[in-house]
Amino acid sequence: MVGLALLDAIALWMVYSLLGNGATAAGIIALVVTGLVNWVFLSDKLYPIRWLTPGLLLMLLLVIYPLVFTVYVAFTNYSDGHLLSKQQVIEQLQRRYFQPPDAISYQMTVYRSPEGNFLLFLQDPLGNTYIGTEEGGIQAYQVTGEPPHAIKAYQRLSSAATFQFLTQLEKLQVNGEGFLVQITGPNKARQVLAKYTYDDDRDVLTNNETGKVYRPVGGSFVDDDGKSLPDSTGFTAVTGLNNFQRIFSDPQIQGPFLRVFLWTVTFAAMSVLLTFSMGLLLALVLNDNRLPLRTMFRSIAIIPYAIPGFISILVWVGLLNPYYGPLSLLIKSLIGVSPDWFSNGMLTKVAILFINMWLGYPYMMIISLGALQSIPQEMYEAAELDGANRFAKFRYLTLPLLLISVGPLLIGTFAFNFNNFTVIDLVNEGGPPIVGAFTPAGQTDILISYTYRLAFAGGRGSDYGLASAISIIIFLIIASLTAFNFRFTRQLEEVM
Amino acid sequence: MTQISGSDRAKARDEAENKNHLLPSLRQATRLNLFFKLLIAVLYSLFALYPIAWIFSAAISPSNSLVNSRLIPVGATVANFVQLWSDPQHPFLLWMWNSIKVSSVTAVITVFFCALAAYSFSRMRYRGRRFGLLAILLVQLFPNMLAMVALFLLLQQIGQLPGFAFLGLNTLGGLIMIYSGGAMGFNTWLMKGFFDSIPKELDEAALIDGASWMQVFIYIILPLVRPVLAVIGILSFIGTYSDFMIARVMLKSTENYTLAVGMTLFIRGQYSQEWGVFAAAALVGAAPIVLTFLVFQKQLIGGLATGAVKG
């Protein structure tokens, strides 16, 4: 109870500071969450939920919200050039002005109040005089002769003094009827008109200078000829399936995407195949308890698994350096040429698979060894009585039994490698690049690293919408694999 | 997720081993067979040790360069380690300290929050429990690296809130938050499985004697699951320490890098000229994980074989 009170105090202080600093939405969310937490902790019926609350809150914020947000972004054009909301873009446009040909210029005298507010005394070419303030706008103000020394509480400023305040004065917004007064010099001002007006009901933007009408289409204001507003950025808009359509039908994206997709599947499948066959072979060897130094071999074989992946990968990258790397030099002494690992796409793929094999076979060895040892010995004895040779025993007994128990783990490894960003990015940053690709795609990029490059590191701007759409595609693939995995093991029911 | 079959397998393995001792194999393998097996084992060992041997030798070699490096260095020195400690371009110690901070705080939060949730799921019965378990599982199908764009924008927004700058982009706080949140579902499931394996009668008896749920948790369940909590904590530590991607996306400035991001600066620069220093960094950087792994090998391999895949 004391803890809850304390938590409430902190939470309320947080809400107060959020609301006080203009972060209204976040403040309201924090308030609602605090309310819910209190409800959970004060109601006896919800007792079991109390235990879940901390974890649940973290998951809501960092798993569920990002998931929902990813889906939302995937259906928008959120990217460089479309980062602002429509409201923000309209506000930006409404702050632009133009000078109509018949605009009136004024002679201006500036007045300043003791509080630092300004008043403009304006005289048009016809001799009519006005005063203007930010709050009061423009009003007629009859004076005869020279501008007075003081108007109400405002004191007249000399030209030199006006000059001092020029930057402040230029920001001044003094509205007349249907126009705005813009200060152009220490004693000059002119009428300007808003360049754009936005009609909320009809959802159209009108350029008052040219009379052209723009409508919001797919995140930009577009005129009737289909040309978008030249001097403005677009805004974020829901564009429906546009990103997915681009992936599947835009030739500039579809081609590289298909290559990346194929390599992702190949990479994941080959990685599983290579590590599993290597791990299984070693497991078969180590499973023989007449083998001398069995424990030592087993410990050595596990070592690659104990080293953090990012370190081993970087070490291998050094060893494979085409000019100085000891392994490349060794290969050179054997076959005469040093393979150009990092600028030839095919060789980079070979290098990646090789490194991933070194990283991954110990895991396969561990799980295969466990599975091998759980195969009942009697089965082999029975097979021998039936006259099975060594190969037949492996093919018809060991392998099927093994696959039943390690199958789900193989699928898990496939899913893991499907998203194995670390090895792809550290070996060659997805490169060498695909020549002529519209999006930043490399020949060894897999979907997840491609997503990363689209969103953050492409050097061609960020396309969050497209990146999120690819995330969704990856998710669908991984989810169906996992669903398959569950049917395979049926462990869901067992555990629940 | 597969912890039950894991422990079953372990049991079956033990039984099989006993049988092997009692009943020596009927097979009469030739010496040739054994020789080939030994040969394969030796080849695997060479393969496993090859990069490690090179790194050891480069780390103590007086030449810092990859050019003309030798497996058996001419002489030995600690110069590379000294340079590593004082290299202003690569604040290695800072990176390592960042990694350790992030990984241990994440491990503590994960273990603590997940234990609370797993206890509730395992011991109490209430409406929505099954739904909650299933929902967590389904949500977990969406690994948080897929939501990197959303997480990036989320941290950006959080960082702009007054008073929350410490959880924003390019902060270790934000990184810890993402790691802890992302692992919550999977670890809750894992832990629930272990909690389920503790006989219910124990806490039922205590509840009848008038103990509260809290007392049951602290005095009965926690002491029994402490080894499991340790394993999950260590696995979480190792996983976080090894993560590259999320840290790469969220961290922008060198002094906030974790080791995984910082080490990449070695390959960006004059890689071949700093081979010795890089090797020293690799050794020191891998040491905490390798040592943990060796000490807890038995428990960790059990945990890993249940489906956790290390990065």
mmCIF file of N, CA and C in Angstrom, chain B residues 12 39 56 61 85 87 89 115 142 204 206 212 266 268 271 281 288 292 298:
data_model
loop_
_atom_site.group_PDB
_atom_site.id
_atom_site.type_symbol
_atom_site.label_atom_id
_atom_site.label_comp_id
_atom_site.label_asym_id
_atom_site.label_seq_id
_atom_site.Cartn_x
_atom_site.Cartn_y
_atom_site.Cartn_z
ATOM 1 N N ALA B 12 16.112 -39.398 -20.524
ATOM 2 C CA ALA B 12 16.296 -40.536 -21.414
ATOM 3 C C ALA B 12 17.769 -40.727 -21.742
ATOM 4 N N LEU B 39 40.064 -39.057 -36.394
ATOM 5 C CA LEU B 39 40.522 -38.085 -37.384
ATOM 6 C C LEU B 39 39.496 -36.962 -37.536
ATOM 7 N N PHE B 56 44.666 -15.162 -30.417
ATOM 8 C CA PHE B 56 45.602 -15.178 -29.282
ATOM 9 C C PHE B 56 46.969 -14.698 -29.733
ATOM 10 N N SER B 61 51.207 -10.453 -30.167
ATOM 11 C CA SER B 61 52.304 -10.221 -31.107
ATOM 12 C C SER B 61 52.767 -8.770 -31.048
ATOM 13 N N TRP B 85 43.683 0.049 -23.845
ATOM 14 C CA TRP B 85 43.218 0.761 -22.648
ATOM 15 C C TRP B 85 43.224 2.279 -22.835
ATOM 16 N N ASP B 87 43.329 3.958 -26.055
ATOM 17 C CA ASP B 87 43.057 4.423 -27.408
ATOM 18 C C ASP B 87 41.893 5.412 -27.397
ATOM 19 N N GLN B 89 40.363 6.861 -29.857
ATOM 20 C CA GLN B 89 39.405 6.646 -30.946
ATOM 21 C C GLN B 89 38.447 5.500 -30.631
ATOM 22 N N ALA B 115 9.402 -13.504 -13.252
ATOM 23 C CA ALA B 115 9.098 -14.406 -12.140
ATOM 24 C C ALA B 115 7.736 -14.059 -11.558
ATOM 25 N N PHE B 142 6.186 -11.905 -33.059
ATOM 26 C CA PHE B 142 6.652 -10.693 -33.741
ATOM 27 C C PHE B 142 7.906 -10.211 -33.017
ATOM 28 N N GLU B 204 -0.042 -25.375 -1.748
ATOM 29 C CA GLU B 204 -1.408 -25.543 -1.247
ATOM 30 C C GLU B 204 -1.403 -25.743 0.251
ATOM 31 N N ALA B 206 0.778 -24.677 2.344
ATOM 32 C CA ALA B 206 1.111 -23.403 2.988
ATOM 33 C C ALA B 206 -0.090 -22.469 2.979
ATOM 34 N N SER B 212 0.014 -16.135 2.865
ATOM 35 C CA SER B 212 -0.510 -15.342 1.756
ATOM 36 C C SER B 212 0.224 -15.753 0.480
ATOM 37 N N PHE B 266 36.354 -0.841 -35.545
ATOM 38 C CA PHE B 266 37.674 -1.366 -35.899
ATOM 39 C C PHE B 266 37.730 -1.735 -37.376
ATOM 40 N N ARG B 268 35.828 -0.423 -39.700
ATOM 41 C CA ARG B 268 35.645 0.761 -40.538
ATOM 42 C C ARG B 268 36.993 1.453 -40.799
ATOM 43 N N TYR B 271 41.661 -1.370 -40.628
ATOM 44 C CA TYR B 271 41.523 -2.665 -39.999
ATOM 45 C C TYR B 271 42.852 -3.405 -39.933
ATOM 46 N N ALA B 281 41.106 -6.586 -28.125
ATOM 47 C CA ALA B 281 39.724 -6.223 -27.805
ATOM 48 C C ALA B 281 38.809 -7.441 -27.893
ATOM 49 N N PRO B 288 34.119 -12.254 -20.604
ATOM 50 C CA PRO B 288 33.043 -12.458 -19.626
ATOM 51 C C PRO B 288 32.054 -13.531 -20.064
ATOM 52 N N THR B 292 31.569 -17.183 -18.261
ATOM 53 C CA THR B 292 30.241 -17.556 -17.772
ATOM 54 C C THR B 292 29.816 -18.881 -18.375
ATOM 55 N N LYS B 298 26.906 -26.752 -17.964
ATOM 56 C CA LYS B 298 25.889 -27.791 -17.854
ATOM 57 C C LYS B 298 24.475 -27.189 -17.871
#
